[in-house]
Structure formats: C-alpha cells, structure tokens
Amino acid sequence: MHSFMFRANAVLTFGITVLAGLCILASLTDSFHSALPDVNLQVLNVDVLQRLPNGNDEAKLTLQISADLRSVFTWNTKQLFVFVAAEYETQKNQLNQVSLWDLIVERREDAKIDLRRRNKYGFVDQGANLRGREFNLTMYWNWVREPLVSVEPQASISAYTKIQHPRRMV
C-alpha cells in the first residue's frame, strides 16, 4: 500500500493540474471575445483658433462624444482608459496625434458615454499648421485586465470625422 504522504501528493498534484487547466480555459474565453462598440464623434464648433505667443497654433473645439463601450467589457476587465485623439498630416510629419479628451471607465454601467464639452486638453500644433488643415477624430481605448490572465491590448475605432479648421484666426 501507498503511504499517506504519497496519496496526499497525488491528490494535491491532480488538484493543481485541474486548476491550471481551468485558468487556461478562462483566459482563452477572453481571447475570443469580440467587441462591437458604437462610437460617434463630432466637432460641433471651432470656438477658438489662435496663434500663441511662441508661434504655435491652438484650437479650442466643442465636441459631441457619444459612445457605447459596454461590449468591450468582459468578466476580466478591470477598467478602460478611453481617449479621443485628433489626427492630421503636415509637411513635416506624416501623422500628428493630439489627445483632446480622456476618461477612465471602471464599471460596465459607466461605459455608455454621451457628453458635449470643450476639449479637455489643448489642441496645440508646433508651428502654424492648424489653419485650413483637415483632421480626423479617433477614439482609442486600453483594457486593464486582471494580471497574469491575459494581455493588455489597445484598440481604436475611427469615427472618421473630417473637419477643416478655418483659414483665418477665430
């Protein structure tokens, strides 16, 4: 017959193996989740377009941000970091990104966003490149998930709102 320690070791090893298998299966369920968020971004008004004393252009916009990000949440999502960026091209840089607004969403119930406000952060270009320039608004989000269960990816959805700044200062 086997000793008590030999049997306890076999039971404990089997239990740990089953738990590891369940953890892998739970992690895989998160990998196959596909989110279908509904996002609508609009610039309602260019309130201010001014030249700063250092020569840079600054714009202040009124934004309409509507998003339903509840489908992004899974059993493993602790929070979302959501931000809206303005993207545009200049002769010097092929891609310029300026963060205009952000939010941390900690609960699925709070992931339905509907607000109208000015940009939270300054829309400043290094140089006089904003006048007459078209730009696109894109919403990005990062998942913060339970550690060691899955990766922390970044995703984005472009509402592709092409807006053109006025050619003159407002």
C-alpha positions as a printed Julia matrix, in Angstrom:
170×3 Matrix{Float64}:
   0.0    0.0     0.0
   0.96   3.61   -0.52
   1.72   5.9     2.38
  -0.43   8.85    3.41
   2.15  11.35    2.06
   2.24   9.61   -1.32
  -1.56   9.8    -1.62
  -1.71  13.45   -0.43
   0.93  14.34   -3.02
  -1.08  12.67   -5.8
  -4.32  14.43   -4.8
  -2.6   17.82   -4.48
  -0.83  17.46   -7.85
  -4.07  16.46   -9.55
  -5.9   19.44   -7.98
  -3.25  21.94   -9.06
  -3.25  20.5   -12.61
  -7.04  20.85  -12.85
  -6.87  24.46  -11.55
  -4.15  25.35  -14.07
  -6.26  23.88  -16.87
  -9.3   25.89  -15.75
  -7.21  29.08  -15.66
  -6.03  28.47  -19.22
  -9.6   27.84  -20.4
 -10.82  31.01  -18.67
  -8.05  33.03  -20.3
  -8.96  31.64  -23.72
 -12.58  32.73  -23.33
 -11.34  36.3   -23.04
  -9.23  35.93  -26.19
 -12.21  35.04  -28.38
 -14.33  37.97  -27.19
 -15.14  40.4   -29.98
 -16.28  43.88  -29.02
 -18.63  45.88  -31.24
 -18.67  49.38  -29.74
 -20.84  52.14  -31.15
 -18.95  55.44  -31.35
 -19.97  58.8   -32.78
 -17.59  61.76  -32.6
 -18.44  65.21  -33.87
 -16.92  68.65  -33.75
 -19.82  71.0   -33.17
 -17.83  74.21  -33.32
 -14.32  75.59  -33.6
 -14.59  78.07  -30.71
 -11.08  79.5   -30.85
  -8.24  79.25  -33.35
  -5.41  81.46  -32.18
  -1.69  81.96  -32.51
   0.14  81.6   -29.21
   2.98  83.98  -28.29
   5.54  81.26  -29.1
   4.2   80.97  -32.69
   2.21  77.76  -32.26
  -1.43  77.42  -33.3
  -4.04  76.45  -30.69
  -7.63  75.39  -31.31
 -10.46  75.03  -28.81
 -13.29  72.83  -30.02
 -16.76  71.91  -28.83
 -17.02  68.12  -29.09
 -20.02  65.79  -29.09
 -18.84  62.4   -27.84
 -21.31  59.51  -27.92
 -20.04  56.0   -27.31
 -21.42  52.71  -26.06
 -18.38  50.72  -24.9
 -20.26  48.19  -22.78
 -19.5   45.43  -25.28
 -15.77  45.93  -24.64
 -16.1   44.8   -21.01
 -15.68  41.12  -20.2
 -15.53  39.19  -16.95
 -11.82  40.02  -16.8
 -11.89  43.77  -17.5
 -11.0   45.94  -14.51
 -11.16  49.28  -16.31
 -10.89  51.03  -19.66
  -8.76  54.04  -20.42
 -10.56  55.89  -23.23
  -9.23  58.87  -25.14
 -10.1   60.87  -28.24
  -7.26  62.0   -30.47
  -7.17  64.42  -33.37
  -5.02  63.12  -36.22
  -3.74  65.17  -39.12
  -0.86  65.39  -41.58
   1.65  68.17  -42.1
   4.55  68.56  -44.5
   6.97  67.81  -41.69
   5.15  64.81  -40.15
   3.02  62.21  -41.86
   0.99  61.6   -38.68
   0.33  64.05  -35.87
  -1.79  62.92  -32.93
  -3.09  65.23  -30.23
  -5.11  63.91  -27.31
  -8.21  66.06  -26.81
 -10.18  64.21  -24.12
  -9.85  61.15  -21.89
 -11.8   59.13  -19.33
 -11.23  56.13  -17.08
 -14.22  53.78  -17.02
 -14.22  51.35  -14.12
 -17.67  49.75  -14.44
 -19.61  48.36  -17.36
 -22.6   50.53  -16.38
 -20.5   53.68  -16.84
 -19.29  52.68  -20.32
 -22.15  54.47  -22.08
 -20.8   57.96  -22.76
 -22.86  60.87  -24.05
 -21.43  64.31  -23.48
 -20.94  67.66  -25.1
 -17.95  69.68  -23.97
 -14.85  71.57  -24.93
 -11.66  69.64  -25.47
 -10.11  68.76  -22.13
  -6.53  69.18  -23.36
  -5.15  71.89  -25.64
  -5.16  71.21  -29.36
  -1.77  72.81  -29.98
   0.37  72.31  -33.07
   4.09  73.02  -33.01
   4.04  75.64  -35.71
   1.35  77.39  -37.72
  -0.11  74.24  -39.24
  -3.71  74.15  -37.98
  -5.25  76.84  -40.18
  -7.13  75.26  -43.1
  -5.99  71.78  -42.05
  -8.31  68.75  -42.16
  -8.16  66.43  -39.18
  -9.76  63.17  -38.12
 -11.13  62.28  -34.68
 -10.35  58.77  -33.43
 -11.35  57.12  -30.15
  -8.8   54.76  -28.61
  -9.11  52.58  -25.54
  -6.81  50.37  -23.5
  -8.03  47.47  -21.4
  -6.75  46.98  -17.91
  -7.31  43.34  -17.06
  -6.51  41.04  -14.21
  -2.74  40.46  -14.08
  -1.31  37.2   -15.42
  -4.61  36.21  -17.03
  -4.33  37.97  -20.37
  -2.54  40.67  -22.31
  -3.45  44.37  -22.21
  -4.2   45.32  -25.83
  -5.09  48.67  -27.31
  -7.94  49.11  -29.75
  -9.38  52.02  -31.61
 -12.36  52.98  -33.66
 -12.33  55.87  -36.0
 -15.5   57.85  -36.28
 -13.68  59.44  -39.23
 -14.97  62.91  -38.71
 -13.07  65.02  -41.19
 -13.11  68.6   -40.04
 -11.34  71.53  -41.58
 -10.02  74.34  -39.45
 -10.91  77.82  -40.63
  -8.22  79.5   -42.71
  -8.3   82.61  -40.53
  -7.98  83.03  -36.79
 -11.27  82.9   -34.87
